[in-house]
Amino acid sequence: MDFVKDLFLFLKERKKWWLFPVIFVLLILGVLLVIGGGSAIAPFIYTIF
C-alpha cells in the first residue's frame, strides 16, 4: 500500500490530476484480464473488446 500512497502524493505534489483517469482505466482493464483469464466469464469479457 506504500506504492499507492507514494503515487497519490506524486499526483498531488506535481499537480498531475489528469493521470488519475488513465491509471484508473488501466487498473480496471487489469482486473478484467485477471478475472477473465481463468473463468467461465472469459468469452463474454473478450467479446467486449
mmCIF file of C-alpha atoms in Angstrom, residues 3 14 20-21 32-33 35 44:
data_model
loop_
_atom_site.group_PDB
_atom_site.id
_atom_site.type_symbol
_atom_site.label_atom_id
_atom_site.label_comp_id
_atom_site.label_asym_id
_atom_site.label_seq_id
_atom_site.Cartn_x
_atom_site.Cartn_y
_atom_site.Cartn_z
ATOM 1 C CA PHE A 3 3.174 2.422 -3.548
ATOM 2 C CA ARG A 14 3.148 17.641 -9.224
ATOM 3 C CA PHE A 20 -5.683 9.659 -12.391
ATOM 4 C CA PRO A 21 -8.255 8.608 -15.060
ATOM 5 C CA LEU A 32 -10.898 -7.644 -16.171
ATOM 6 C CA LEU A 33 -7.967 -9.567 -17.625
ATOM 7 C CA ILE A 35 -10.860 -12.236 -13.780
ATOM 8 C CA PHE A 44 -18.163 -12.701 -22.550
#
